[in-house]
Coordinates of C-alpha atoms in Angstrom, one line a residue:
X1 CA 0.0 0.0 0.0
X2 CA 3.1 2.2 0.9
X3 CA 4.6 1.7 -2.7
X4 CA 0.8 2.1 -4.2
X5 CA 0.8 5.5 -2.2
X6 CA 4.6 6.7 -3.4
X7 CA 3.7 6.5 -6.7
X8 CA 0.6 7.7 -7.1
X9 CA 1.8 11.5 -7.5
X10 CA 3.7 10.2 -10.5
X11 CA 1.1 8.1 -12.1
X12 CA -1.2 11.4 -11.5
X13 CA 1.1 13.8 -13.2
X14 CA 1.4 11.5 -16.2
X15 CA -2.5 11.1 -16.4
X16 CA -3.4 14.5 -18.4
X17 CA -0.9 13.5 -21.6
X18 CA -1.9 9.6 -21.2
X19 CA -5.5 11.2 -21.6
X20 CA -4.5 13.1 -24.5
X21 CA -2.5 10.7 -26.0
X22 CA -5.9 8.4 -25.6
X23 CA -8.3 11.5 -27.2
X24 CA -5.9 12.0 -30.2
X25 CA -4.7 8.5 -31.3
X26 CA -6.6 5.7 -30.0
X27 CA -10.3 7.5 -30.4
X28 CA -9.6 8.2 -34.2
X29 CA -7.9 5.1 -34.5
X30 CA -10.9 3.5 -33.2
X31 CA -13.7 5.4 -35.1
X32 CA -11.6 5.2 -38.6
X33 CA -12.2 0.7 -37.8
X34 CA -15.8 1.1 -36.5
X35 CA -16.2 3.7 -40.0
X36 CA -14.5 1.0 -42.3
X37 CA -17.5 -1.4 -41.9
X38 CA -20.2 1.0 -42.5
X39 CA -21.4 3.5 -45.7
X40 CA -22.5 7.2 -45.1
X41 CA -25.6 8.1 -46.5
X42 CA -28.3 11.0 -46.1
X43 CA -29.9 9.0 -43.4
X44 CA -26.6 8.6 -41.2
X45 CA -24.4 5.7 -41.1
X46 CA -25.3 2.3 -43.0
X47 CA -23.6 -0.9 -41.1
X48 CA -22.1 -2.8 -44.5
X49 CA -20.2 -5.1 -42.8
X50 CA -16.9 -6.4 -45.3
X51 CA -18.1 -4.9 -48.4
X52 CA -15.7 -1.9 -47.5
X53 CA -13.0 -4.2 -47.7
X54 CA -13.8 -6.2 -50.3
X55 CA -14.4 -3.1 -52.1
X56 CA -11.1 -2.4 -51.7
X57 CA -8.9 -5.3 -52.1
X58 CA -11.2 -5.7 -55.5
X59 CA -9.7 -2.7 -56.8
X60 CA -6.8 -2.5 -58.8
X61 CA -5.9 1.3 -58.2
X62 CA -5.6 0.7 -54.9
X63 CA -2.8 -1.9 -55.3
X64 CA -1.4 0.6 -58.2
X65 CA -1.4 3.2 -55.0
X66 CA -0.4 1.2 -53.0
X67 CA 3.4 0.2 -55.6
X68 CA 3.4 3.9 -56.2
X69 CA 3.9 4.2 -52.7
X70 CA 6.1 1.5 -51.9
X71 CA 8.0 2.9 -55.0
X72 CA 8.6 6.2 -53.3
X73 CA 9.3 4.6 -49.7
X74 CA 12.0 2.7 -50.9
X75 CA 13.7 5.3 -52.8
X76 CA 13.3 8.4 -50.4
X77 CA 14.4 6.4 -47.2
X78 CA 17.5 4.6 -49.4
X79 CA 18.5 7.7 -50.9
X80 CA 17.8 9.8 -48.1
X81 CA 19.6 7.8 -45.8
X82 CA 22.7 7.5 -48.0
X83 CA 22.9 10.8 -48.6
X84 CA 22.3 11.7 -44.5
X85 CA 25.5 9.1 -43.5
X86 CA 27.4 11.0 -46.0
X87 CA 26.9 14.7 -44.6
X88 CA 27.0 13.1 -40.9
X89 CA 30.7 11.6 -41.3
X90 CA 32.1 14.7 -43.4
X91 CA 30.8 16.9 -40.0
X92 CA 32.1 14.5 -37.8
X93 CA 35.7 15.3 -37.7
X94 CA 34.9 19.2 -36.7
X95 CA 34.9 21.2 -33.3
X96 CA 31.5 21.2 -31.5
X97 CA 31.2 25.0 -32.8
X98 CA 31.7 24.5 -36.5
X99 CA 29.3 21.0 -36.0
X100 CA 26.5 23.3 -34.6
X101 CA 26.6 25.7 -37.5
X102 CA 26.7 22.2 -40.0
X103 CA 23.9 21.1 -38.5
X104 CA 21.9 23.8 -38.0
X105 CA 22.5 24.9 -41.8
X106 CA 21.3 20.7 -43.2
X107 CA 17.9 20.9 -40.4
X108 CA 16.7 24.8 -41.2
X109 CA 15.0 23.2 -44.2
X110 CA 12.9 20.7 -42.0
X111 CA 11.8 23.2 -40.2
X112 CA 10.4 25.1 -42.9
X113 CA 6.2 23.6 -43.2
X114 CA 6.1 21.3 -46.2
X115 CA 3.7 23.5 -47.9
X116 CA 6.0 26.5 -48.5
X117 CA 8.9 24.2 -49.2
X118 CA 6.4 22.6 -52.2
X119 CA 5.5 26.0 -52.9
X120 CA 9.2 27.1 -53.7
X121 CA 9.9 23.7 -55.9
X122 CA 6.6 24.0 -58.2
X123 CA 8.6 27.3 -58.8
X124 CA 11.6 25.6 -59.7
X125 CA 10.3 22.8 -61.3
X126 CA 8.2 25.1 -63.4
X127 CA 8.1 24.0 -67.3
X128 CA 8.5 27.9 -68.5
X129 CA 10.1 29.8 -65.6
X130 CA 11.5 27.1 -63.1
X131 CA 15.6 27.5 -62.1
X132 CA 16.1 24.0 -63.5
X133 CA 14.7 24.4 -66.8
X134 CA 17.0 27.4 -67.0
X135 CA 19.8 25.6 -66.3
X136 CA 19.0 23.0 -68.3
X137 CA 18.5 25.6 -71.1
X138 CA 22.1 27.0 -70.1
X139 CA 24.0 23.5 -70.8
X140 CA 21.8 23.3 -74.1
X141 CA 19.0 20.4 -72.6
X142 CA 15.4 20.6 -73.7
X143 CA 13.5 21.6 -70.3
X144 CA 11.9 18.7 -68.7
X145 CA 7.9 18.6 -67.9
X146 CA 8.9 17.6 -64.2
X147 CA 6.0 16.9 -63.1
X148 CA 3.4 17.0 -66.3
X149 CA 5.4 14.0 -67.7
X150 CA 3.9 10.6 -65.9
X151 CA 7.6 8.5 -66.0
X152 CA 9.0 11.3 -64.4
X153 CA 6.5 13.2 -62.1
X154 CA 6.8 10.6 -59.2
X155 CA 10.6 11.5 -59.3
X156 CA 10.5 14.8 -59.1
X157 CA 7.9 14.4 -56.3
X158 CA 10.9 11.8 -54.6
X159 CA 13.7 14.7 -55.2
X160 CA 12.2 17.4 -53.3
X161 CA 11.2 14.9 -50.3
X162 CA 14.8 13.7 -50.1
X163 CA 16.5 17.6 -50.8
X164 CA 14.6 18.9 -48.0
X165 CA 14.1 16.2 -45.2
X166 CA 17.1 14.9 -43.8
X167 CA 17.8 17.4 -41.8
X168 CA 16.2 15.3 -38.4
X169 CA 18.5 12.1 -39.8
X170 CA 22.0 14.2 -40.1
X171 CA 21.5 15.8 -36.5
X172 CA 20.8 12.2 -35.4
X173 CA 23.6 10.4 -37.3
X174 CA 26.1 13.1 -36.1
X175 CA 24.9 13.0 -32.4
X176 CA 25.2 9.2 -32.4
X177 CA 28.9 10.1 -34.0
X178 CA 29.8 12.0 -31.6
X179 CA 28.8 8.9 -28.3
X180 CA 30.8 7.2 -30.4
X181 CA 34.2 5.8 -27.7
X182 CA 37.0 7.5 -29.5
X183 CA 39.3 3.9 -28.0
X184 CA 38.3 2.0 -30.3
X185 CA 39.2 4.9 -33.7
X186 CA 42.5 4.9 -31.5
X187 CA 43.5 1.7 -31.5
X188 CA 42.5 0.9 -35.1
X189 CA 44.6 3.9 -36.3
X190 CA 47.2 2.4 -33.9
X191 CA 46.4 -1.5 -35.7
X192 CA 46.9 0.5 -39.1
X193 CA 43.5 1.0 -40.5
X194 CA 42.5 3.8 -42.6
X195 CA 40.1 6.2 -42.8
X196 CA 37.3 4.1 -45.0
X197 CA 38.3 1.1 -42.7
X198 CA 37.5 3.3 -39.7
X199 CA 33.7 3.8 -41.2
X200 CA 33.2 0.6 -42.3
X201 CA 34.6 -1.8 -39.1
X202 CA 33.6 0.4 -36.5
X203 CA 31.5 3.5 -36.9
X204 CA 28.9 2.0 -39.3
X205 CA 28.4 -1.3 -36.6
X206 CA 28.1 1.1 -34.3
X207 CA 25.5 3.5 -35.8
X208 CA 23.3 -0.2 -36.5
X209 CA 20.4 0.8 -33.2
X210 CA 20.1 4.3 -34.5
X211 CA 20.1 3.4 -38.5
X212 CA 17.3 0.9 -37.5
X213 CA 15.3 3.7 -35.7
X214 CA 15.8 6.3 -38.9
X215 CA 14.8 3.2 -41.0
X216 CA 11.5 2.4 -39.1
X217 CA 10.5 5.9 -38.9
X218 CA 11.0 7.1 -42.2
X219 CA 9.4 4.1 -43.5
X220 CA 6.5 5.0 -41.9
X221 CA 6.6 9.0 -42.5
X222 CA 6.8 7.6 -46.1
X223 CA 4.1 5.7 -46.8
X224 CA 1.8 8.2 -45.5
X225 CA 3.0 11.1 -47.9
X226 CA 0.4 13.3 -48.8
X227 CA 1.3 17.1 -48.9
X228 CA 3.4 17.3 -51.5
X229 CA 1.3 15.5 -53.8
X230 CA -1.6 17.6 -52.9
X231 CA 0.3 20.6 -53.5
X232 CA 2.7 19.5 -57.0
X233 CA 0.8 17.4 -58.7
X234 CA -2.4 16.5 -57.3
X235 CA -2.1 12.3 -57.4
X236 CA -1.5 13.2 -61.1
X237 CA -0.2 13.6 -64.3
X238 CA -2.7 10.7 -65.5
X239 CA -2.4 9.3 -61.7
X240 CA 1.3 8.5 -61.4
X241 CA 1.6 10.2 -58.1
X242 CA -1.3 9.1 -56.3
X243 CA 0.0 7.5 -53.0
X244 CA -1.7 5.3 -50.8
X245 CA -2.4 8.4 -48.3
X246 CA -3.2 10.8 -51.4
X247 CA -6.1 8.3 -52.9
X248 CA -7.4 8.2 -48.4
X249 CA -7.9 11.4 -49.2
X250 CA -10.0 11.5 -52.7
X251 CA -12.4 9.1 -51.4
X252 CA -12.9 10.5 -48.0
X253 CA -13.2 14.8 -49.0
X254 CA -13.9 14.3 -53.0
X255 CA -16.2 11.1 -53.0
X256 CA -17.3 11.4 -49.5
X257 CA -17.1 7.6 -49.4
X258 CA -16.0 7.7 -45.6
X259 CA -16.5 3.9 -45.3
X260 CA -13.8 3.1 -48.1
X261 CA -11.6 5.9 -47.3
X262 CA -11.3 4.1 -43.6
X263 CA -10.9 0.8 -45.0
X264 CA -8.1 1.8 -46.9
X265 CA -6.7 3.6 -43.7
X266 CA -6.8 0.3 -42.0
X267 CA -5.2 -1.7 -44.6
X268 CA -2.6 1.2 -44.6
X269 CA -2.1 1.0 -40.9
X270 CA -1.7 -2.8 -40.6
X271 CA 0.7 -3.0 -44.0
X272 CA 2.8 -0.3 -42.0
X273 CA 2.6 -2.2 -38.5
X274 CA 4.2 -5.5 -40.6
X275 CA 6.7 -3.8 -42.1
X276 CA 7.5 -2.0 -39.2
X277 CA 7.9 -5.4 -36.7
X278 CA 9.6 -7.0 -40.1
X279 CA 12.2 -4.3 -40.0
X280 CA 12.8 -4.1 -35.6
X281 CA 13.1 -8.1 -35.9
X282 CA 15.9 -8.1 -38.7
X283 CA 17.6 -5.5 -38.0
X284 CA 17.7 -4.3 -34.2
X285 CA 20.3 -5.6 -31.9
X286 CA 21.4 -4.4 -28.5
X287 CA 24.7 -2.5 -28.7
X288 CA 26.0 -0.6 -25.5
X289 CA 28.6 2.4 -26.2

């Protein structure tokens, strides 16, 4: 009863965000399952049982979507994360001082809101105007319909995303640098190893728990893009863009079909949670440093 009583201050601090953790995420997770198994109509709410779901495992855009997506996951957290090791080791070797202004410079962009920052590139990826069609121009290419042309919209879409967002994984990757135990760089310098030895044997093994976090999360981030294909594109040219989270959105504020829209949310959510567990089981691994 003692223990019961010792705690309960900290149990009753901790109640007002477990309460609105509770009212944001597991209400709406809840209503979006109870809304997959019924139709909206004029009268209210129609209980339709699996036709939702049949509905949508019947229809072939939604798989399209759904490879459109998993197109653009795989290519944004590859390339993104790639690109984010790349910038982390070249800061690594500075002062604290020169690190700060590094990574303050790579995460500015991140904090800019995703609709500005799609703003700016459906300026620069315009077809008459846009700076890379004058460049282009300058080295003598043809400009490029970036995103009117359906083999290449999706890319252009998958550019921007991985320009502007790694700013989060490069102050992670350099932080996790940075706990790195400078012993063990010492005594492979001192056992002969160079610099791309270095990366490879030692700081790459060690970066495995926090690669595997970036992974998971930008997995997820990814397959629930939406923004900038609301704002570039529009699911389009002749739907080559539209994601998983983009089509949610059609059928639930263009079609009003609430009862699809949350069966596809649903499907969404439980593909995620398997890829998610797939990834944690294959990849994660207790290191202590």
């Amino acid at each position: 009863m003692y223990r019961i009583r010792k705690a309960l201050p900290g149990y009753l601090f901790l109640l007002p965000a477990c309460l609105l953790f509770a009212g944001f995420m597991f209400l709406p997770i809840f209503k979006g399952l109870q809304l997959s198994f019924q139709k909206w109509t004029l009268n209210g709410y129609e209980w339709v049982g699996f036709s939702n779901y049949n509905h949508v495992f019947g229809d072939s855009f939604f798989w399209k979507s759904l490879w459109i997506t998993a197109v653009f996951t795989v290519i944004t957290v590859v390339a993104g994360l790639v690109l984010s090791l790349i910038a982390a080791f070249m800061i690594d070797p500075f002062q604290q001082r020169m690190q700060g202004v590094f990574k303050s410079a790579f995460y500015l962009p991140s904090v800019a809101p995703i609709v500005i920052v799609s703003i700016i590139w459906l300026w620069l990826y315009h077809p008459s105007f846009g700076l890379l069609n004058y460049l282009l121009d300058f080295v003598g290419v043809s400009p490029i319909l970036w995103l009117g042309d359906p083999k290449i919209a999706l890319f252009s879409i998958i550019l921007m995303t991985v320009a502007v967002s790694q700013g989060a994984n490069i102050l992670i990757l350099v932080t996790s640098l940075g706990g790195i135990p400078k012993d063990y760089q010492e005594a492979a310098r001192i056992d002969g190893a160079n610099l791309w030895q270095e990366m490879i044997k030692i700081k790459l093994p060690m970066l495995k728990p926090t690669l595997t976090y970036l992974i998971v999360v930008n997995t997820v981030g990814s397959f629930q893009v939406f923004a900038p294909i609301y704002m570039l594109t529009g699911g389009g040219p002749n739907r080559s863009t539209t994601t998983i989270g983009y089509l949610i959105y059609e059928n639930a504020f263009k079609k009003f079909d609430f009862g699809v829209a949350s069966a596809q949310a649903v499907v969404l959510l439980v593909i995620v949670m398997i890829i998610a567990i797939f990834q944690f089981r294959t990849m994660s691994e207790d290191l202590e440093y």
